């Protein structure tokens, strides 16, 4: 620089000129020279003067330089010089040559020149367009100039960039510049650009800033990277802090997963450079930005879940338990873990399961608590541990129960030499270190926060004070120490614990009042006129007494609500009491603590209030004031209201339970409905099957009916109600006919016989006349037919049997169906009561059910009809059987008749034969006598015609004989 | 979480037409009858499936008010898809009322306003950006002022996809977002989009991109070294 300046000075202006004149000359040359070289040299000279004579150059040359930027864009060299010069006059960064005391003045200079420069918005737009120039000599000074403009007058410049088209997008391209210097200065530019401007932050994020910055961090080696990593982390923080939209984008873009490798710091103690500590610190803060308790609850919890799922929390916990980690990193890691687990059950459960790699392994919680109650640990670390413990217990009833249980008699003895969280807390509560007292008291109070069960459980805790003395309850010990008048932090801590413990817990209040020393101590504290120091303790005592009144269930006669109030009025005075109570929220540290959950105190003296306790005060201050002012009558009314409220509460809880139950029922019913639907479908298919079966049966039955009808037609003539009996009427009629025939035959034969007899008589009378009678029977055919009949009957019977079996089967199926449908019908109406949704479903199902029922009813009817028909058939069968029996009897009679007639026939045949012989002999006698015989042939042929198959042989024999 | 493609969308259109409600219905499946005025832009995201591929949609819901116009313009360039929303019941001067026909002469400025949106989008976006015209509030049939045919005609005339939706009843909301994605997907298949240029609002999923990223990284490193020394 010195060399340059010397050269330039010598060339352009003589040593006799003052600087102002030189600058004036140079400006003239820049403005008027037609030669580019001339102008370039002049600008270069201005640049060399601009650091030392910032004011002069700024005032005189600014206008000309801007003009150069507008007109000489084709020459990157002159543009570069101009930008450098402008940077020098605007920037406050390089102040090597400026003394300390003039710093302020130079800052003013910078902002004034910035104001002049941005007065014309086009100047900024011009600068933005110059950044598109790839030339290093243009782009780099351009970036630096814009950065310093943003640093000087951020909001104004941001606004100009925001409204210039594609302004932000262009600047984002700097991150993709392959030249590291420009990329790195681009990061710085974006830092300045995004500072507290949500709109720009979002655009930058939209332009893939997260991706690019995370890539740069990875490329640079994460926490081992240099200052570039730090710059990127600061930019990331700018983009994410208090910007919900960007946080959501960050989470949705799966960038949380990319943070995990940041915390993979080995156990080796080698590398903890200052840069690495800074980087890690920023990385931890970035995690905290995403899960800050001030973010919308939904956003924080989804980030917390993502951090557990990708293993980030686990990674942080390994740092927590690692050795050789610098204290401030460890502290910040504890704070980070705290906020990652706060109010998130899964993460809290995981944290409870983390063990320190010691021998034997101890839970991380215990190891941390050991640090909290250890005086030698750094104050910030102890605060961080307390925060971690609070976050672990926040909305974590399970964790609260586990901590309190380590104090209960049942679990204490068994563990022996290992220290439990509860023991550490008790140790801290009663140690001589007031900070430990305070921390332990607050920690214990958090184990009771909004948890009535644990408040009651903690009453059971007994402490062994010294050998020989009886054990003292924890509550008793707290009040004992309180009354001993120790350091303010100890007493404040204990009072906060007691207030938390007693609030919303009448049993604890009773226990507290049971100790007759407590109320006089409190009234004494409040009534005394003490210095400012003690005002806070007085306020807390008033709060405790107020809680003892407000949550008093009047179970102790000596300290009923009314009596306590009278006591206040007599000893303290209502006004005085309320005034003392008001000291709490008027305390200067109160509002500080109420802002953030994290216990963050600049020094140990400020450690007074706990965040959750401030919430309790806010909640109770008003109601206690009211309770104190209220008369006894009002109190009673209040009591009643309270009771009704409680009733309402119980009603509400009752309804809640009912709703829960109904929900369960609903679920069950839904399942039932689905199973019923299934069943219904099955049943329907069964029904259709059965319907088809029934149809088959019907068909079979009709077939049978037709057959039976035919049969009965056969038997018709023999039976009275042929259609009713319907069995074999035809055959019987046939038999009858045959019998009739036979009879006529017989008659014929008899007549023939009679003729023959008369003939014989004639013959006898004259000579001898032959007579024959032939009778045949059809009984054989008859019996065959009956056998057939019988067979048919048997098949009919078997058919009937099978049918009846099927019918019974059907009936049982139907019975099952009915039962199912009944079960259906019983279960169906229940959902109708619970919910309308279900109701519609059930009506649907009921509809189907009724349809089903209808169908089954129809089926039933059909089955009934069938069975009726069956019985009818049976009757018919019976009657036909009886008719058959009658027929058989008749047949038998007929057979007997037939045999009789056969015998007669035989007799007649014998007679005939005799007569034949007689005739023959008579013929012979006649022949001998010389009489011709003519009737012989006639007789013989007539004989053969009349003979039946049975008697054929006989006839032939007879014929031949 | 792994996706094949990532598409960036913007939702644009006049104030009060239901842009934020459309986004809320798409991402959270709920409807909020009273919605605060959007300040600048708000972000939302959801995964969808097209052609068996997981596609992540990142959606920027922009403020409709004129005063935010310069901010919202910054989002056009980096978006692959835009939903241009109007209100079918709108009786307001500044939203699309009557798009075509004779009334065009009487309602010239209203018409110009909708076309202004389109011109704005076309001017600041990459040329391949897919624009879906959406007539929202289709549930309010009784108060309808813009016929469906009019919207269709406008879309046809300007080469847009068109759909009527209701953020309240969720009717066609899924379809609007998904159909836009389908159009983009088809353009990718046709090779219209340069998928390696993230400025187009399209990104290939991590499994595909892994090789690309390392390649680009080493290249950048070399160049940076040269430039610095």
mmCIF file of C-alpha atoms in Angstrom, chain A residues 274-545:
data_model
loop_
_atom_site.group_PDB
_atom_site.id
_atom_site.type_symbol
_atom_site.label_atom_id
_atom_site.label_comp_id
_atom_site.label_asym_id
_atom_site.label_seq_id
_atom_site.Cartn_x
_atom_site.Cartn_y
_atom_site.Cartn_z
ATOM 1 C CA UNK A 274 -10.955 -23.113 20.725
ATOM 2 C CA UNK A 275 -12.554 -23.226 17.271
ATOM 3 C CA UNK A 276 -13.947 -26.671 17.882
ATOM 4 C CA UNK A 277 -15.409 -25.559 21.196
ATOM 5 C CA UNK A 278 -17.007 -22.560 19.486
ATOM 6 C CA UNK A 279 -18.364 -24.710 16.670
ATOM 7 C CA UNK A 280 -19.796 -27.309 19.005
ATOM 8 C CA UNK A 281 -21.295 -24.607 21.137
ATOM 9 C CA UNK A 282 -23.093 -23.167 18.111
ATOM 10 C CA UNK A 283 -24.189 -26.625 16.996
ATOM 11 C CA UNK A 284 -25.706 -27.308 20.385
ATOM 12 C CA UNK A 285 -27.445 -23.966 20.314
ATOM 13 C CA UNK A 286 -28.861 -24.803 16.916
ATOM 14 C CA UNK A 287 -30.394 -27.951 18.350
ATOM 15 C CA UNK A 288 -31.856 -25.889 21.149
ATOM 16 C CA UNK A 289 -33.336 -23.414 18.667
ATOM 17 C CA UNK A 290 -35.398 -26.269 17.219
ATOM 18 C CA UNK A 291 -36.695 -27.556 20.549
ATOM 19 C CA UNK A 292 -36.934 -24.319 22.471
ATOM 20 C CA UNK A 293 -39.745 -24.258 25.062
ATOM 21 C CA UNK A 294 -40.817 -20.961 23.479
ATOM 22 C CA UNK A 295 -41.630 -22.594 20.126
ATOM 23 C CA UNK A 296 -45.189 -23.720 19.414
ATOM 24 C CA UNK A 297 -45.695 -26.970 21.344
ATOM 25 C CA UNK A 298 -46.465 -29.047 18.284
ATOM 26 C CA UNK A 299 -43.349 -27.888 16.460
ATOM 27 C CA UNK A 300 -41.076 -28.616 19.383
ATOM 28 C CA UNK A 301 -42.500 -32.048 20.025
ATOM 29 C CA UNK A 302 -42.183 -33.135 16.402
ATOM 30 C CA UNK A 303 -38.546 -32.029 16.387
ATOM 31 C CA UNK A 304 -37.963 -33.863 19.670
ATOM 32 C CA UNK A 305 -39.355 -37.037 18.163
ATOM 33 C CA UNK A 306 -37.203 -36.659 15.065
ATOM 34 C CA UNK A 307 -34.125 -36.169 17.235
ATOM 35 C CA UNK A 308 -34.786 -39.392 19.079
ATOM 36 C CA UNK A 309 -35.585 -41.311 15.929
ATOM 37 C CA UNK A 310 -32.419 -40.303 14.121
ATOM 38 C CA UNK A 311 -30.226 -40.956 17.151
ATOM 39 C CA UNK A 312 -29.290 -37.348 17.813
ATOM 40 C CA UNK A 313 -30.419 -37.523 21.445
ATOM 41 C CA UNK A 314 -28.472 -40.712 21.959
ATOM 42 C CA UNK A 315 -25.396 -39.044 20.495
ATOM 43 C CA UNK A 316 -25.798 -36.087 22.850
ATOM 44 C CA UNK A 317 -26.110 -38.434 25.808
ATOM 45 C CA UNK A 318 -22.789 -40.069 24.935
ATOM 46 C CA UNK A 319 -21.153 -36.637 25.056
ATOM 47 C CA UNK A 320 -22.861 -36.154 28.396
ATOM 48 C CA UNK A 321 -21.231 -39.267 29.795
ATOM 49 C CA UNK A 322 -17.898 -38.914 27.982
ATOM 50 C CA UNK A 323 -14.731 -37.884 29.772
ATOM 51 C CA UNK A 324 -12.513 -34.969 28.907
ATOM 52 C CA UNK A 325 -15.264 -32.794 27.526
ATOM 53 C CA UNK A 326 -14.650 -29.113 28.319
ATOM 54 C CA UNK A 327 -16.922 -27.828 31.075
ATOM 55 C CA UNK A 328 -18.739 -25.251 28.968
ATOM 56 C CA UNK A 329 -19.460 -27.788 26.242
ATOM 57 C CA UNK A 330 -20.662 -30.226 28.871
ATOM 58 C CA UNK A 331 -22.884 -27.551 30.391
ATOM 59 C CA UNK A 332 -24.378 -26.635 27.039
ATOM 60 C CA UNK A 333 -24.837 -30.315 26.188
ATOM 61 C CA UNK A 334 -26.764 -30.801 29.424
ATOM 62 C CA UNK A 335 -28.936 -27.822 28.580
ATOM 63 C CA UNK A 336 -29.479 -29.183 25.079
ATOM 64 C CA UNK A 337 -30.396 -32.659 26.302
ATOM 65 C CA UNK A 338 -32.769 -30.970 28.749
ATOM 66 C CA UNK A 339 -34.702 -29.256 26.021
ATOM 67 C CA UNK A 340 -34.671 -32.279 23.739
ATOM 68 C CA UNK A 341 -36.370 -34.394 26.418
ATOM 69 C CA UNK A 342 -38.610 -31.727 27.965
ATOM 70 C CA UNK A 343 -42.232 -32.849 28.008
ATOM 71 C CA UNK A 344 -41.597 -35.669 25.528
ATOM 72 C CA UNK A 345 -42.340 -38.989 27.191
ATOM 73 C CA UNK A 346 -40.354 -41.179 24.800
ATOM 74 C CA UNK A 347 -37.240 -39.046 25.155
ATOM 75 C CA UNK A 348 -37.663 -38.802 28.923
ATOM 76 C CA UNK A 349 -37.953 -42.574 29.161
ATOM 77 C CA UNK A 350 -34.830 -42.952 27.088
ATOM 78 C CA UNK A 351 -32.977 -40.473 29.276
ATOM 79 C CA UNK A 352 -33.994 -42.383 32.407
ATOM 80 C CA UNK A 353 -32.428 -45.490 30.889
ATOM 81 C CA UNK A 354 -29.064 -43.893 30.115
ATOM 82 C CA UNK A 355 -26.249 -45.213 32.262
ATOM 83 C CA UNK A 356 -22.866 -43.721 32.946
ATOM 84 C CA UNK A 357 -20.009 -45.972 31.846
ATOM 85 C CA UNK A 358 -18.811 -46.328 35.457
ATOM 86 C CA UNK A 359 -18.368 -49.524 37.425
ATOM 87 C CA UNK A 360 -20.965 -50.443 38.560
ATOM 88 C CA UNK A 361 -22.968 -48.501 35.952
ATOM 89 C CA UNK A 362 -24.966 -45.721 37.505
ATOM 90 C CA UNK A 363 -27.963 -43.997 35.977
ATOM 91 C CA UNK A 364 -27.033 -40.742 34.261
ATOM 92 C CA UNK A 365 -29.596 -38.962 36.408
ATOM 93 C CA UNK A 366 -27.789 -39.984 39.585
ATOM 94 C CA UNK A 367 -24.406 -38.982 38.202
ATOM 95 C CA UNK A 368 -25.778 -35.596 37.188
ATOM 96 C CA UNK A 369 -27.462 -35.011 40.539
ATOM 97 C CA UNK A 370 -24.156 -35.729 42.235
ATOM 98 C CA UNK A 371 -22.736 -32.751 40.361
ATOM 99 C CA UNK A 372 -25.699 -30.609 41.282
ATOM 100 C CA UNK A 373 -25.199 -31.022 45.008
ATOM 101 C CA UNK A 374 -21.427 -30.749 44.759
ATOM 102 C CA UNK A 375 -20.133 -27.333 45.835
ATOM 103 C CA UNK A 376 -16.951 -27.726 43.823
ATOM 104 C CA UNK A 377 -18.732 -27.958 40.470
ATOM 105 C CA UNK A 378 -19.087 -24.801 38.363
ATOM 106 C CA UNK A 379 -22.248 -22.849 39.095
ATOM 107 C CA UNK A 380 -23.504 -22.913 35.489
ATOM 108 C CA UNK A 381 -23.046 -26.661 35.353
ATOM 109 C CA UNK A 382 -25.084 -27.105 38.520
ATOM 110 C CA UNK A 383 -27.819 -24.915 37.065
ATOM 111 C CA UNK A 384 -27.746 -26.972 33.878
ATOM 112 C CA UNK A 385 -28.153 -30.194 35.835
ATOM 113 C CA UNK A 386 -31.087 -28.725 37.704
ATOM 114 C CA UNK A 387 -32.633 -27.714 34.374
ATOM 115 C CA UNK A 388 -32.069 -31.184 33.011
ATOM 116 C CA UNK A 389 -33.717 -32.724 36.043
ATOM 117 C CA UNK A 390 -36.654 -30.335 35.750
ATOM 118 C CA UNK A 391 -37.068 -31.125 32.077
ATOM 119 C CA UNK A 392 -36.909 -34.825 32.843
ATOM 120 C CA UNK A 393 -39.779 -34.447 35.297
ATOM 121 C CA UNK A 394 -41.824 -31.981 33.220
ATOM 122 C CA UNK A 395 -45.164 -33.615 32.453
ATOM 123 C CA UNK A 396 -43.641 -36.956 33.363
ATOM 124 C CA UNK A 397 -45.707 -38.589 36.084
ATOM 125 C CA UNK A 398 -43.835 -41.837 35.657
ATOM 126 C CA UNK A 399 -40.477 -40.150 36.236
ATOM 127 C CA UNK A 400 -41.843 -38.238 39.220
ATOM 128 C CA UNK A 401 -43.058 -41.490 40.736
ATOM 129 C CA UNK A 402 -39.692 -43.145 40.188
ATOM 130 C CA UNK A 403 -37.796 -40.315 41.877
ATOM 131 C CA UNK A 404 -40.116 -40.137 44.898
ATOM 132 C CA UNK A 405 -40.100 -43.905 45.246
ATOM 133 C CA UNK A 406 -36.337 -43.880 45.855
ATOM 134 C CA UNK A 407 -37.098 -42.029 49.077
ATOM 135 C CA UNK A 408 -39.794 -44.362 50.346
ATOM 136 C CA UNK A 409 -38.941 -46.832 53.138
ATOM 137 C CA UNK A 410 -39.716 -49.891 51.027
ATOM 138 C CA UNK A 411 -37.028 -49.245 48.466
ATOM 139 C CA UNK A 412 -34.316 -47.539 50.437
ATOM 140 C CA UNK A 413 -32.676 -50.354 52.366
ATOM 141 C CA UNK A 414 -32.294 -52.901 49.653
ATOM 142 C CA UNK A 415 -29.871 -50.879 47.573
ATOM 143 C CA UNK A 416 -27.223 -50.618 50.280
ATOM 144 C CA UNK A 417 -24.137 -48.917 49.035
ATOM 145 C CA UNK A 418 -25.412 -47.485 45.731
ATOM 146 C CA UNK A 419 -26.671 -43.951 45.942
ATOM 147 C CA UNK A 420 -30.156 -43.154 44.731
ATOM 148 C CA UNK A 421 -31.529 -39.940 43.313
ATOM 149 C CA UNK A 422 -33.723 -39.481 46.362
ATOM 150 C CA UNK A 423 -30.817 -39.835 48.756
ATOM 151 C CA UNK A 424 -28.827 -37.281 46.814
ATOM 152 C CA UNK A 425 -31.732 -34.852 46.912
ATOM 153 C CA UNK A 426 -32.188 -35.294 50.655
ATOM 154 C CA UNK A 427 -28.481 -34.924 51.130
ATOM 155 C CA UNK A 428 -28.587 -31.708 49.133
ATOM 156 C CA UNK A 429 -31.624 -30.468 50.993
ATOM 157 C CA UNK A 430 -29.919 -30.675 54.356
ATOM 158 C CA UNK A 431 -26.313 -29.982 53.434
ATOM 159 C CA UNK A 432 -24.508 -26.896 54.644
ATOM 160 C CA UNK A 433 -24.244 -25.500 51.129
ATOM 161 C CA UNK A 434 -27.145 -23.121 50.572
ATOM 162 C CA UNK A 435 -27.003 -23.526 46.782
ATOM 163 C CA UNK A 436 -27.340 -27.267 47.182
ATOM 164 C CA UNK A 437 -30.278 -26.652 49.513
ATOM 165 C CA UNK A 438 -31.970 -24.449 46.956
ATOM 166 C CA UNK A 439 -31.324 -26.763 44.003
ATOM 167 C CA UNK A 440 -32.420 -29.879 45.892
ATOM 168 C CA UNK A 441 -35.572 -28.163 47.163
ATOM 169 C CA UNK A 442 -36.529 -26.980 43.673
ATOM 170 C CA UNK A 443 -35.700 -30.367 42.181
ATOM 171 C CA UNK A 444 -37.876 -32.091 44.748
ATOM 172 C CA UNK A 445 -40.658 -29.589 44.126
ATOM 173 C CA UNK A 446 -40.565 -30.559 40.453
ATOM 174 C CA UNK A 447 -41.069 -34.179 41.421
ATOM 175 C CA UNK A 448 -44.366 -33.064 42.987
ATOM 176 C CA UNK A 449 -45.504 -30.660 40.273
ATOM 177 C CA UNK A 450 -49.144 -31.293 39.405
ATOM 178 C CA UNK A 451 -48.944 -34.744 40.884
ATOM 179 C CA UNK A 452 -51.235 -35.277 43.891
ATOM 180 C CA UNK A 453 -50.179 -38.888 44.337
ATOM 181 C CA UNK A 454 -46.533 -38.025 44.843
ATOM 182 C CA UNK A 455 -47.425 -35.189 47.239
ATOM 183 C CA UNK A 456 -49.097 -37.760 49.454
ATOM 184 C CA UNK A 457 -46.353 -40.318 48.933
ATOM 185 C CA UNK A 458 -43.697 -37.870 50.020
ATOM 186 C CA UNK A 459 -45.462 -37.480 53.376
ATOM 187 C CA UNK A 460 -44.425 -41.049 54.147
ATOM 188 C CA UNK A 461 -40.724 -40.255 53.950
ATOM 189 C CA UNK A 462 -38.931 -40.589 57.262
ATOM 190 C CA UNK A 463 -35.397 -39.442 57.952
ATOM 191 C CA UNK A 464 -32.961 -40.849 60.440
ATOM 192 C CA UNK A 465 -31.330 -37.737 61.874
ATOM 193 C CA UNK A 466 -28.874 -39.085 64.424
ATOM 194 C CA UNK A 467 -28.364 -42.318 66.271
ATOM 195 C CA UNK A 468 -30.702 -42.696 69.200
ATOM 196 C CA UNK A 469 -33.230 -40.112 68.091
ATOM 197 C CA UNK A 470 -36.509 -41.233 66.558
ATOM 198 C CA UNK A 471 -36.860 -40.720 62.811
ATOM 199 C CA UNK A 472 -38.321 -37.435 61.657
ATOM 200 C CA UNK A 473 -40.611 -36.968 58.704
ATOM 201 C CA UNK A 474 -39.243 -35.073 55.717
ATOM 202 C CA UNK A 475 -41.926 -32.412 56.151
ATOM 203 C CA UNK A 476 -40.971 -31.978 59.788
ATOM 204 C CA UNK A 477 -37.288 -31.729 58.951
ATOM 205 C CA UNK A 478 -37.981 -29.036 56.343
ATOM 206 C CA UNK A 479 -39.885 -26.889 58.833
ATOM 207 C CA UNK A 480 -37.240 -27.507 61.478
ATOM 208 C CA UNK A 481 -34.498 -26.187 59.249
ATOM 209 C CA UNK A 482 -36.694 -23.320 58.173
ATOM 210 C CA UNK A 483 -37.180 -22.234 61.752
ATOM 211 C CA UNK A 484 -33.442 -22.368 62.424
ATOM 212 C CA UNK A 485 -33.013 -19.270 60.322
ATOM 213 C CA UNK A 486 -30.355 -20.207 57.817
ATOM 214 C CA UNK A 487 -29.198 -18.459 54.628
ATOM 215 C CA UNK A 488 -31.824 -16.815 52.484
ATOM 216 C CA UNK A 489 -31.450 -19.267 49.561
ATOM 217 C CA UNK A 490 -31.978 -22.212 51.880
ATOM 218 C CA UNK A 491 -35.122 -20.737 53.342
ATOM 219 C CA UNK A 492 -36.498 -19.573 49.965
ATOM 220 C CA UNK A 493 -35.837 -22.998 48.527
ATOM 221 C CA UNK A 494 -37.551 -24.780 51.387
ATOM 222 C CA UNK A 495 -40.512 -22.413 51.361
ATOM 223 C CA UNK A 496 -40.991 -22.935 47.624
ATOM 224 C CA UNK A 497 -40.855 -26.680 48.181
ATOM 225 C CA UNK A 498 -43.424 -26.467 50.980
ATOM 226 C CA UNK A 499 -45.742 -24.230 48.966
ATOM 227 C CA UNK A 500 -45.633 -26.628 46.016
ATOM 228 C CA UNK A 501 -46.097 -29.586 48.322
ATOM 229 C CA UNK A 502 -49.089 -28.188 50.194
ATOM 230 C CA UNK A 503 -50.910 -26.642 47.245
ATOM 231 C CA UNK A 504 -53.812 -28.768 46.033
ATOM 232 C CA UNK A 505 -53.122 -31.320 48.758
ATOM 233 C CA UNK A 506 -55.312 -31.000 51.904
ATOM 234 C CA UNK A 507 -53.662 -34.028 53.529
ATOM 235 C CA UNK A 508 -50.269 -32.370 53.324
ATOM 236 C CA UNK A 509 -51.809 -29.205 54.789
ATOM 237 C CA UNK A 510 -53.169 -31.221 57.697
ATOM 238 C CA UNK A 511 -49.773 -32.822 58.253
ATOM 239 C CA UNK A 512 -48.167 -29.402 58.197
ATOM 240 C CA UNK A 513 -50.638 -27.879 60.651
ATOM 241 C CA UNK A 514 -50.382 -30.896 62.873
ATOM 242 C CA UNK A 515 -47.003 -29.626 63.999
ATOM 243 C CA UNK A 516 -48.101 -26.982 66.492
ATOM 244 C CA UNK A 517 -44.898 -24.996 66.045
ATOM 245 C CA UNK A 518 -45.489 -24.209 62.377
ATOM 246 C CA UNK A 519 -48.340 -21.701 62.479
ATOM 247 C CA UNK A 520 -46.831 -19.564 65.260
ATOM 248 C CA UNK A 521 -43.547 -19.549 63.347
ATOM 249 C CA UNK A 522 -45.209 -18.355 60.160
ATOM 250 C CA UNK A 523 -47.324 -15.689 61.857
ATOM 251 C CA UNK A 524 -44.255 -14.547 63.739
ATOM 252 C CA UNK A 525 -42.254 -14.235 60.520
ATOM 253 C CA UNK A 526 -45.001 -12.331 58.752
ATOM 254 C CA UNK A 527 -45.847 -10.016 61.624
ATOM 255 C CA UNK A 528 -42.308 -8.952 62.339
ATOM 256 C CA UNK A 529 -41.067 -5.741 60.864
ATOM 257 C CA UNK A 530 -37.918 -6.833 59.178
ATOM 258 C CA UNK A 531 -35.540 -5.298 56.684
ATOM 259 C CA UNK A 532 -35.808 -5.430 52.931
ATOM 260 C CA UNK A 533 -33.726 -8.572 52.825
ATOM 261 C CA UNK A 534 -36.346 -10.487 54.693
ATOM 262 C CA UNK A 535 -39.337 -9.185 52.778
ATOM 263 C CA UNK A 536 -39.201 -12.027 50.293
ATOM 264 C CA UNK A 537 -39.143 -14.658 53.034
ATOM 265 C CA UNK A 538 -42.069 -12.881 54.686
ATOM 266 C CA UNK A 539 -43.961 -12.992 51.414
ATOM 267 C CA UNK A 540 -43.277 -16.689 51.009
ATOM 268 C CA UNK A 541 -44.369 -17.341 54.603
ATOM 269 C CA UNK A 542 -47.598 -15.477 53.870
ATOM 270 C CA UNK A 543 -48.094 -17.585 50.772
ATOM 271 C CA UNK A 544 -47.536 -20.776 52.767
ATOM 272 C CA UNK A 545 -50.011 -19.671 55.405
#
